[in-house]
CSV table of C-alpha atoms in Angstrom, one decimal:
chain,number,residue,atom,x,y,z
A,1,MET,CA,-43.1,-26.8,48.6
A,2,SER,CA,-44.1,-26.1,52.1
A,3,LEU,CA,-47.5,-27.6,53.5
A,4,GLU,CA,-48.1,-24.1,54.1
A,5,LYS,CA,-48.0,-22.7,50.7
A,6,GLN,CA,-49.1,-25.6,49.3
A,7,GLN,CA,-52.3,-25.2,51.3
A,8,ALA,CA,-52.6,-21.0,50.2
A,9,GLN,CA,-52.1,-21.8,46.7
A,10,GLU,CA,-55.0,-24.2,47.1
A,11,LEU,CA,-57.3,-21.7,48.1
A,12,ILE,CA,-55.7,-19.4,45.5
A,13,ASP,CA,-56.6,-21.5,42.9
A,14,PHE,CA,-60.4,-22.3,44.4
A,15,ILE,CA,-61.0,-18.6,44.6
A,16,HIS,CA,-59.6,-18.3,40.9
A,17,ARG,CA,-62.4,-20.8,40.0
A,18,SER,CA,-65.3,-18.9,42.0
A,19,PRO,CA,-65.8,-15.5,40.5
A,20,SER,CA,-69.3,-15.6,41.5
A,21,THR,CA,-71.5,-17.2,44.4
A,22,TYR,CA,-72.6,-19.6,41.9
A,23,HIS,CA,-69.5,-20.8,40.8
A,24,ALA,CA,-68.3,-20.8,44.6
A,25,ALA,CA,-71.0,-23.0,45.5
A,26,ASN,CA,-70.7,-25.1,42.0
A,27,ASN,CA,-67.2,-26.2,42.8
A,28,ILE,CA,-68.0,-27.0,46.7
A,29,ARG,CA,-70.4,-29.3,44.8
A,30,GLU,CA,-68.1,-30.9,42.8
A,31,GLU,CA,-65.4,-31.6,45.3
A,32,LEU,CA,-68.3,-33.1,47.3
A,33,ILE,CA,-69.5,-35.4,44.8
A,34,GLU,CA,-66.0,-36.4,44.2
A,35,ALA,CA,-65.6,-37.3,47.9
A,36,GLY,CA,-68.5,-39.2,47.8
A,37,PHE,CA,-71.1,-37.2,48.9
A,38,GLN,CA,-74.9,-38.0,48.0
A,39,GLU,CA,-76.6,-34.6,46.4
A,40,LEU,CA,-80.2,-34.4,48.2
A,41,ASP,CA,-82.8,-32.2,46.3
A,42,LEU,CA,-84.8,-30.0,48.7
A,43,ARG,CA,-88.0,-30.9,46.6
A,44,ASP,CA,-87.5,-34.8,47.0
A,45,GLU,CA,-88.1,-37.2,50.1
A,46,TRP,CA,-85.1,-37.9,51.8
A,47,THR,CA,-83.8,-40.9,52.8
A,48,ILE,CA,-80.6,-40.5,54.8
A,49,GLU,CA,-78.7,-43.1,57.6
A,50,LYS,CA,-76.2,-42.8,60.0
A,51,GLY,CA,-72.7,-42.6,58.7
A,52,GLY,CA,-74.0,-41.1,55.4
A,53,LYS,CA,-72.3,-38.2,53.4
A,54,TYR,CA,-75.0,-35.7,51.6
A,55,PHE,CA,-75.2,-32.3,50.5
A,56,THR,CA,-77.9,-30.2,49.6
A,57,GLY,CA,-78.3,-26.5,47.7
A,58,LYS,CA,-80.6,-23.3,47.8
A,59,ASN,CA,-80.7,-20.8,44.7
A,60,GLY,CA,-77.5,-22.3,43.2
A,61,SER,CA,-75.4,-19.9,45.5
A,62,ALA,CA,-76.0,-21.5,49.3
A,63,ILE,CA,-74.7,-24.9,49.8
A,64,PHE,CA,-75.1,-27.4,53.0
A,65,ALA,CA,-72.9,-30.5,53.1
A,66,PHE,CA,-73.4,-32.8,56.3
A,67,THR,CA,-72.0,-36.3,57.6
A,68,ILE,CA,-74.5,-37.8,59.7
A,69,GLY,CA,-73.0,-39.1,63.3
A,70,LYS,CA,-73.1,-42.8,64.3
A,71,GLY,CA,-74.6,-41.7,67.3
A,72,GLU,CA,-78.1,-40.6,69.0
A,73,ILE,CA,-78.3,-37.5,67.2
A,74,GLU,CA,-80.1,-35.6,70.3
A,75,GLU,CA,-77.4,-36.6,72.6
A,76,GLU,CA,-74.2,-36.0,70.3
A,77,GLY,CA,-75.9,-32.9,68.5
A,78,PHE,CA,-74.5,-30.9,65.5
A,79,GLN,CA,-70.9,-29.7,64.8
A,80,LEU,CA,-71.5,-26.5,62.3
A,81,ILE,CA,-69.1,-24.4,60.9
A,82,CYS,CA,-70.7,-21.5,58.7
A,83,ALA,CA,-69.4,-19.2,56.3
A,84,HIS,CA,-70.8,-17.4,53.2
A,85,SER,CA,-69.9,-17.3,49.4
A,86,ASP,CA,-70.9,-13.6,48.4
A,87,ALA,CA,-68.5,-10.6,48.3
A,88,PRO,CA,-69.2,-6.7,47.9
A,89,GLY,CA,-68.9,-5.6,44.4
A,90,PHE,CA,-71.0,-4.5,41.0
A,91,LYS,CA,-74.0,-6.5,39.7
A,92,ILE,CA,-74.9,-6.1,36.2
A,93,LYS,CA,-78.3,-4.1,35.7
A,94,PRO,CA,-80.9,-5.1,33.3
A,95,ASN,CA,-80.4,-3.5,29.6
A,96,PRO,CA,-77.1,-2.3,30.8
A,97,GLU,CA,-75.7,-0.9,27.7
A,98,ILE,CA,-75.0,2.9,27.9
A,99,GLU,CA,-73.8,4.7,24.5
A,100,VAL,CA,-71.3,7.6,25.1
A,101,GLU,CA,-70.6,10.1,22.8
A,102,GLY,CA,-71.5,8.2,19.8
A,103,ASN,CA,-68.0,6.2,20.5
A,104,TYR,CA,-67.9,4.1,23.5
A,105,ILE,CA,-70.4,1.6,25.2
A,106,LYS,CA,-70.5,1.3,29.1
A,107,LEU,CA,-72.4,-0.9,31.2
A,108,ASN,CA,-74.6,0.2,34.0
A,109,THR,CA,-74.0,-1.5,37.3
A,110,GLU,CA,-75.4,-1.5,40.6
A,111,VAL,CA,-73.2,-1.7,43.7
A,112,TYR,CA,-73.7,-5.1,45.7
A,113,GLY,CA,-72.6,-4.6,49.4
A,114,GLY,CA,-70.0,-2.3,50.8
A,115,PRO,CA,-66.9,-2.5,48.2
A,116,ILE,CA,-63.9,-0.2,48.6
A,117,LEU,CA,-65.0,1.7,45.4
A,118,ASN,CA,-61.3,3.1,44.4
A,119,THR,CA,-59.6,-0.2,44.5
A,120,TRP,CA,-61.8,-1.6,41.5
A,121,MET,CA,-60.4,1.1,39.2
A,122,ASP,CA,-58.2,1.0,36.3
A,123,ARG,CA,-58.0,-2.9,36.6
A,124,PRO,CA,-58.8,-5.4,34.0
A,125,LEU,CA,-62.3,-6.7,34.7
A,126,SER,CA,-64.7,-9.6,33.3
A,127,ILE,CA,-68.2,-11.2,34.3
A,128,ALA,CA,-69.3,-14.3,35.7
A,129,GLY,CA,-72.6,-15.3,36.9
A,130,ARG,CA,-75.9,-17.0,36.4
A,131,VAL,CA,-77.6,-17.2,33.0
A,132,CYS,CA,-81.3,-18.1,33.2
A,133,VAL,CA,-82.9,-19.8,29.9
A,134,GLN,CA,-86.2,-21.0,28.9
A,135,SER,CA,-87.0,-24.5,29.6
A,136,ASN,CA,-90.2,-26.9,29.1
A,137,ASP,CA,-91.2,-26.1,32.8
A,138,PRO,CA,-92.2,-22.5,33.0
A,139,LEU,CA,-91.8,-22.4,36.9
A,140,ASN,CA,-88.3,-23.8,36.5
A,141,PRO,CA,-85.9,-22.3,33.8
A,142,GLU,CA,-82.6,-24.0,33.4
A,143,HIS,CA,-79.7,-22.5,34.9
A,144,LEU,CA,-76.3,-21.9,33.1
A,145,TYR,CA,-73.1,-20.5,34.4
A,146,VAL,CA,-71.2,-18.0,32.4
A,147,LYS,CA,-67.4,-17.1,33.4
A,148,ILE,CA,-65.5,-15.4,30.6
A,149,ASP,CA,-61.7,-15.3,31.2
A,150,ARG,CA,-60.4,-12.5,29.6
A,151,PRO,CA,-60.1,-8.8,30.1
A,152,LEU,CA,-63.5,-7.4,28.9
A,153,MET,CA,-63.8,-4.0,30.7
A,154,VAL,CA,-62.2,-1.5,32.6
A,155,ILE,CA,-63.7,1.3,35.3
A,156,PRO,CA,-61.3,4.0,34.2
A,157,ASN,CA,-60.0,6.8,36.5
A,158,LEU,CA,-59.9,10.4,35.7
A,159,ALA,CA,-56.2,11.8,34.9
A,160,ILE,CA,-54.8,13.9,37.7
A,161,HIS,CA,-54.7,16.8,35.2
A,162,LEU,CA,-58.4,16.8,35.0
A,163,ASN,CA,-58.9,16.6,38.7
A,164,ARG,CA,-55.5,18.0,40.7
A,165,GLU,CA,-57.3,17.3,44.3
A,166,VAL,CA,-57.7,13.2,43.3
A,167,ASN,CA,-54.8,12.8,45.9
A,168,GLU,CA,-56.5,14.6,48.7
A,169,GLY,CA,-59.4,12.1,48.5
A,170,VAL,CA,-62.5,12.2,46.3
A,171,ALA,CA,-65.9,11.4,46.9
A,172,LEU,CA,-67.0,8.5,44.0
A,173,ASN,CA,-70.4,8.6,42.8
A,174,LYS,CA,-71.7,4.7,42.2
A,175,GLN,CA,-73.9,5.8,39.4
A,176,LYS,CA,-71.5,7.9,37.4
A,177,ASP,CA,-68.0,7.3,38.4
A,178,MET,CA,-67.9,3.4,38.8
A,179,LEU,CA,-69.4,2.2,35.4
A,180,PRO,CA,-67.0,-0.1,33.1
A,181,LEU,CA,-65.9,0.8,29.7
A,182,LEU,CA,-66.8,-2.5,27.6
A,183,SER,CA,-66.3,-1.5,23.9
A,184,MET,CA,-65.8,0.6,21.1
A,185,ILE,CA,-68.9,1.4,19.0
A,186,THR,CA,-68.5,0.0,15.2
A,187,ASP,CA,-70.8,-0.4,12.4
A,188,GLU,CA,-71.4,-4.3,12.8
A,189,MET,CA,-72.2,-4.3,16.7
A,190,GLU,CA,-75.8,-4.5,17.6
A,191,LYS,CA,-75.4,-2.0,20.6
A,192,ASP,CA,-78.4,-2.8,23.0
A,193,ASN,CA,-77.5,-6.4,23.2
A,194,CYS,CA,-73.9,-6.7,23.1
A,195,LEU,CA,-73.8,-8.2,26.4
A,196,ILE,CA,-76.6,-10.6,26.1
A,197,ASN,CA,-74.9,-11.6,22.8
A,198,LEU,CA,-71.5,-11.9,24.2
A,199,MET,CA,-72.8,-14.2,27.3
A,200,ALA,CA,-74.8,-16.1,24.4
A,201,ASN,CA,-71.7,-16.8,22.3
A,202,GLU,CA,-69.8,-18.0,25.4
A,203,LEU,CA,-72.2,-20.4,26.0
A,204,LYS,CA,-73.0,-21.3,22.9
A,205,ILE,CA,-76.7,-21.1,23.0
A,206,ASP,CA,-79.2,-18.9,21.0
A,207,ALA,CA,-79.4,-15.2,22.8
A,208,GLN,CA,-83.2,-15.3,22.3
A,209,SER,CA,-83.0,-18.1,24.9
A,210,ILE,CA,-81.7,-15.8,27.5
A,211,ILE,CA,-84.8,-14.5,29.6
A,212,ASP,CA,-82.7,-13.0,32.4
A,213,PHE,CA,-79.2,-12.9,34.5
A,214,ASP,CA,-77.5,-12.3,37.7
A,215,VAL,CA,-74.1,-11.5,36.7
A,216,THR,CA,-71.4,-9.4,38.8
A,217,LEU,CA,-68.0,-8.2,37.5
A,218,PHE,CA,-64.6,-9.7,39.0
A,219,GLU,CA,-61.0,-9.3,38.9
A,220,VAL,CA,-59.3,-11.1,36.1
A,221,GLU,CA,-55.8,-11.1,37.8
A,222,LYS,CA,-55.4,-14.6,39.8
A,223,GLY,CA,-54.1,-14.1,43.5
A,224,SER,CA,-50.7,-14.8,44.3
A,225,ILE,CA,-48.4,-15.4,47.5
A,226,PHE,CA,-46.0,-12.4,47.9
A,227,GLY,CA,-43.4,-11.2,50.6
A,228,LEU,CA,-39.9,-11.2,51.3
A,229,ASN,CA,-40.5,-14.6,52.8
A,230,GLU,CA,-43.5,-15.6,51.0
A,231,GLU,CA,-46.2,-15.1,54.0
A,232,PHE,CA,-48.8,-13.1,52.6
A,233,ILE,CA,-51.7,-14.0,50.3
A,234,SER,CA,-53.0,-11.2,47.8
A,235,SER,CA,-56.5,-12.2,46.4
A,236,PRO,CA,-59.9,-11.2,45.8
A,237,LYS,CA,-62.7,-12.7,48.4
A,238,LEU,CA,-60.6,-13.8,50.7
A,239,ASP,CA,-63.7,-12.7,52.8
A,240,ASP,CA,-65.1,-15.2,53.1
A,241,LEU,CA,-64.1,-17.7,50.7
A,242,ALA,CA,-61.0,-18.5,52.7
A,243,MET,CA,-63.5,-19.8,55.4
A,244,ALA,CA,-65.5,-21.4,53.1
A,245,HIS,CA,-62.9,-23.3,51.6
A,246,ALA,CA,-61.1,-24.3,55.1
A,247,GLY,CA,-64.5,-25.8,56.2
A,248,LEU,CA,-64.7,-27.7,53.3
A,249,LYS,CA,-61.2,-29.3,53.6
A,250,ALA,CA,-61.9,-30.0,56.9
A,251,LEU,CA,-65.2,-31.7,56.2
A,252,LEU,CA,-63.8,-33.4,53.2
A,253,ASN,CA,-60.7,-34.9,55.7
A,254,SER,CA,-63.0,-35.9,58.5
A,255,LYS,CA,-63.8,-38.9,59.7
A,256,THR,CA,-67.4,-40.1,60.7
A,257,THR,CA,-67.9,-39.7,64.6
A,258,ASN,CA,-70.9,-39.7,66.5
A,259,LYS,CA,-71.7,-36.2,66.3
A,260,THR,CA,-73.4,-34.7,63.1
A,261,GLN,CA,-70.9,-32.8,60.9
A,262,ILE,CA,-72.3,-29.8,59.0
A,263,LEU,CA,-70.7,-27.1,56.4
A,264,ALA,CA,-73.5,-24.3,55.7
A,265,ILE,CA,-72.1,-22.0,53.2
A,266,PHE,CA,-74.7,-19.3,52.9
A,267,ASP,CA,-75.1,-16.4,50.7
A,268,ASN,CA,-76.1,-12.6,50.7
A,269,GLU,CA,-74.0,-12.0,54.4
A,270,GLU,CA,-72.9,-8.7,52.2
A,271,VAL,CA,-76.3,-7.5,52.3
A,272,GLY,CA,-77.7,-8.1,55.4
A,273,SER,CA,-78.4,-12.2,55.2
A,274,VAL,CA,-82.3,-11.8,55.1
A,275,THR,CA,-83.0,-14.0,51.5
A,276,LYS,CA,-84.0,-17.4,51.1
A,277,GLN,CA,-80.5,-18.6,51.0
A,278,GLY,CA,-79.1,-16.2,53.6
A,279,ALA,CA,-78.2,-16.8,57.1
A,280,GLY,CA,-81.3,-14.8,58.3
A,281,SER,CA,-83.9,-17.3,56.6
A,282,PRO,CA,-85.2,-20.4,58.2
A,283,VAL,CA,-83.2,-22.7,55.8
A,284,LEU,CA,-80.6,-23.9,58.3
A,285,ARG,CA,-83.2,-24.7,61.1
A,286,HIS,CA,-85.3,-26.6,58.4
A,287,LEU,CA,-82.2,-28.5,57.2
A,288,LEU,CA,-81.6,-29.6,60.6
A,289,GLN,CA,-84.9,-30.5,61.6
A,290,ARG,CA,-85.2,-32.5,58.2
A,291,ILE,CA,-82.2,-34.4,59.4
A,292,VAL,CA,-83.5,-35.1,62.9
A,293,TYR,CA,-87.1,-36.3,61.9
A,294,LYS,CA,-85.8,-38.2,58.9
A,295,LEU,CA,-83.6,-40.3,61.4
A,296,GLY,CA,-86.9,-40.9,63.4
A,297,LYS,CA,-86.7,-38.6,65.8
A,298,ASN,CA,-89.4,-36.1,67.2
A,299,MET,CA,-89.8,-32.5,68.2
A,300,GLU,CA,-88.5,-33.1,71.6
A,301,GLN,CA,-85.3,-35.1,70.4
A,302,PHE,CA,-84.6,-32.3,68.0
A,303,GLN,CA,-84.9,-29.4,70.5
A,304,ARG,CA,-82.6,-31.7,72.4
A,305,ALA,CA,-80.2,-32.1,69.7
A,306,ILE,CA,-79.8,-28.1,69.1
A,307,TYR,CA,-79.2,-27.8,72.8
A,308,ASN,CA,-76.2,-30.3,72.3
A,309,SER,CA,-74.7,-28.4,69.5
A,310,PHE,CA,-71.9,-25.8,68.6
A,311,MET,CA,-71.4,-23.7,65.6
A,312,ILE,CA,-68.5,-22.2,64.3
A,313,SER,CA,-69.5,-18.8,62.5
A,314,ALA,CA,-66.3,-18.2,60.3
A,315,ASP,CA,-66.2,-14.9,58.6
A,316,MET,CA,-62.5,-12.8,58.2
A,317,ALA,CA,-61.0,-10.2,60.7
A,318,HIS,CA,-59.3,-7.2,60.8
A,319,ALA,CA,-55.6,-7.1,61.4
A,320,VAL,CA,-53.8,-4.5,62.9
A,321,HIS,CA,-52.8,-2.3,59.8
A,322,PRO,CA,-48.9,-1.5,59.3
A,323,ASN,CA,-49.5,2.0,58.1
A,324,ILE,CA,-52.5,2.8,60.8
A,325,PRO,CA,-52.3,1.0,63.6
A,326,GLU,CA,-54.2,3.1,65.6
A,327,LYS,CA,-57.3,2.4,64.4
A,328,HIS,CA,-57.1,-1.0,66.7
A,329,ASP,CA,-58.3,-1.4,70.1
A,330,PRO,CA,-54.9,-0.8,72.7
A,331,THR,CA,-54.8,-4.3,73.9
A,332,ASN,CA,-56.4,-6.4,71.6
A,333,ARG,CA,-54.5,-6.6,68.3
A,334,PRO,CA,-54.7,-9.3,65.8
A,335,MET,CA,-51.7,-9.8,63.1
A,336,ILE,CA,-51.3,-11.7,60.0
A,337,ASN,CA,-49.9,-15.1,60.6
A,338,LYS,CA,-50.3,-15.5,64.2
A,339,GLY,CA,-53.6,-17.5,64.1
A,340,PRO,CA,-57.5,-17.4,64.2
A,341,VAL,CA,-59.2,-14.5,65.6
A,342,ILE,CA,-61.8,-14.8,67.7
A,343,LYS,CA,-64.4,-11.7,67.4
A,344,ILE,CA,-66.1,-10.0,70.3
A,345,HIS,CA,-68.4,-7.5,70.8
A,346,ALA,CA,-70.3,-6.1,73.9
A,347,ASN,CA,-73.3,-5.3,71.9
A,348,ASN,CA,-73.4,-8.7,70.3
A,349,LYS,CA,-72.9,-7.9,66.9
A,350,TYR,CA,-70.7,-11.2,67.4
A,351,THR,CA,-72.3,-14.2,68.8
A,352,THR,CA,-68.9,-14.7,71.2
A,353,ASP,CA,-69.3,-14.8,74.9
A,354,GLY,CA,-67.0,-16.3,77.5
A,355,ASP,CA,-68.6,-19.8,77.2
A,356,SER,CA,-68.3,-20.0,73.6
A,357,GLY,CA,-65.3,-18.3,73.2
A,358,THR,CA,-63.3,-20.6,75.8
A,359,VAL,CA,-64.8,-23.6,73.8
A,360,PHE,CA,-62.7,-22.1,70.3
A,361,GLU,CA,-59.7,-21.3,72.7
A,362,THR,CA,-59.8,-24.8,73.9
A,363,LEU,CA,-60.1,-26.0,70.4
A,364,CYS,CA,-57.1,-24.0,69.3
A,365,ARG,CA,-54.9,-25.3,72.3
A,366,ASN,CA,-55.8,-29.0,71.8
A,367,ALA,CA,-55.0,-28.7,67.8
A,368,ASN,CA,-51.8,-26.8,68.7
A,369,VAL,CA,-53.3,-23.4,67.0
A,370,PRO,CA,-52.2,-20.0,68.3
A,371,TYR,CA,-55.1,-17.5,68.4
A,372,GLN,CA,-55.8,-14.2,68.7
A,373,LYS,CA,-58.8,-12.0,69.9
A,374,PHE,CA,-60.3,-8.6,68.3
A,375,VAL,CA,-62.6,-6.2,69.5
A,376,ASN,CA,-63.3,-2.8,68.1
A,377,ARG,CA,-61.9,0.4,69.4
A,378,SER,CA,-65.1,1.7,71.8
A,379,ASP,CA,-65.0,4.9,69.6
A,380,LEU,CA,-65.4,2.9,66.3
A,381,VAL,CA,-68.4,1.1,64.8
A,382,GLY,CA,-67.7,-2.2,63.4
A,383,GLY,CA,-69.1,-4.5,61.4
A,384,SER,CA,-71.3,-7.8,61.7
A,385,THR,CA,-71.5,-11.2,60.4
A,386,LEU,CA,-73.7,-14.1,59.9
A,387,GLY,CA,-73.4,-15.2,63.3
A,388,ASN,CA,-75.8,-13.4,65.5
A,389,VAL,CA,-78.2,-13.4,62.0
A,390,SER,CA,-78.4,-17.0,62.0
A,391,THR,CA,-78.9,-17.5,66.3
A,392,GLY,CA,-82.0,-15.4,65.5
A,393,GLN,CA,-83.5,-18.3,63.6
A,394,ILE,CA,-82.0,-21.1,65.8
A,395,ASP,CA,-80.7,-20.9,69.5
A,396,ILE,CA,-77.4,-22.7,69.1
A,397,ARG,CA,-74.3,-21.6,71.0
A,398,THR,CA,-72.1,-19.9,68.8
A,399,VAL,CA,-68.7,-18.4,68.5
A,400,ASP,CA,-67.4,-15.8,65.8
A,401,ILE,CA,-64.2,-16.1,64.2
A,402,GLY,CA,-61.8,-15.6,61.4
A,403,ASN,CA,-58.4,-15.1,60.1
A,404,PRO,CA,-56.8,-11.8,60.1
A,405,MET,CA,-56.4,-9.7,57.1
A,406,PHE,CA,-56.0,-6.4,55.5
A,407,ALA,CA,-58.1,-4.4,53.2
A,408,MET,CA,-61.7,-6.1,53.8
A,409,HIS,CA,-63.7,-5.7,51.1
A,410,SER,CA,-61.0,-4.2,48.6
A,411,VAL,CA,-61.0,-6.0,45.2
A,412,ARG,CA,-57.9,-7.7,46.5
A,413,GLU,CA,-57.4,-8.6,50.3
A,414,THR,CA,-54.4,-9.4,51.9
A,415,GLY,CA,-53.9,-12.4,54.6
A,416,GLY,CA,-51.4,-15.0,55.8
A,417,VAL,CA,-50.0,-17.8,54.3
A,418,LYS,CA,-49.6,-19.8,57.8
A,419,ASP,CA,-53.3,-18.8,58.9
A,420,VAL,CA,-54.7,-21.0,55.8
A,421,THR,CA,-52.9,-23.8,57.7
A,422,TYR,CA,-53.9,-22.9,61.2
A,423,ILE,CA,-57.7,-22.4,60.6
A,424,ARG,CA,-57.6,-26.2,58.9
A,425,GLN,CA,-55.8,-27.6,61.6
A,426,VAL,CA,-58.4,-26.0,64.3
A,427,PHE,CA,-61.8,-27.2,61.9
A,428,SER,CA,-60.3,-30.6,61.2
A,429,TYR,CA,-59.6,-31.2,65.0
A,430,PHE,CA,-63.4,-29.8,65.7
A,431,PHE,CA,-64.9,-32.1,63.1
A,432,SER,CA,-62.9,-35.2,64.9
A,433,LEU,CA,-64.7,-34.8,68.3
């Protein structure tokens, strides 16, 4: 197997093990522990030292890993790669069971972020996330992770015979049309608590101990490599677990340098980042301050460290679509498997400017990695990412980049096999400086 296919398969395997933000953060945590990183609790007093490898987490869905550089931090600064753990989808509401015609049970859901709704229909789905159970400390419940690895439900389409205009375009109602079918009703089942009972059975705990949950739908089918020459990846959650995984691998494979290396995986980018574990919170600023102060430095030296730092905000990017190429800018046209994309926006929805873009171009050139540029068509409104949200909290020089892909926010997205290796190369080079 080629290096490109091997690394693409590693990404697919990681995503398959990470159907929720909690599983993604925990899987990263386990790899960090295996690599010798020490876990730090935000509530404890820290002891850190130069050359040490550490990580901490927030809410079970955001994780921050760092290697302390050998140099003086106020002179060498931080090297940051930032990504996010969440993806658009459907969250299960409390009291979710809805009885239909005395025969079916469907689950009440709320849309999270901006998924392409129709891609979720007629696919085998299951549930994954966090279950909160009572503990001896009322302020700190116990958290358990649930992931049911079998098809549980489907969101069924209406037959074309009952909706002859379906291929002309249908407006799907999020409350009415997007509820998954879970079960037929039987005499033996407890209709009002079937989801709680299901999760309790999976976790082998008493259903009465479950107080609350943060559980979402996920597609059961694993991602795959496809194409005549096996050049494409089809997978859920490439946005943004592809960047989180690449950043993790680069950090794990890097050696300690004079600079302090940081991987920051935030949650809730898809809904604006303004949560306690999102890029719009002070969590990263507090982390950087704590590192500086624990190294015996003061506020002046913290400010110097910030202004000697550089951050890569790594989210995914839009490749030119093979069927609708006119949706892209006439002169900046990213293609899959042609390298990472530098994302630019005149109105600063992306952080890239001439200075930070030049930095990333230079990183790519020195790492022998091709690169591309993305700018929206001037008559289309594009999205944004966590870069400009983060810099609203801490003013570090930042560039927004990402691998090119199709169908962003679909239940299954398409990326490139070679691009997985390209981004790992440039991230590894960045952490080697």
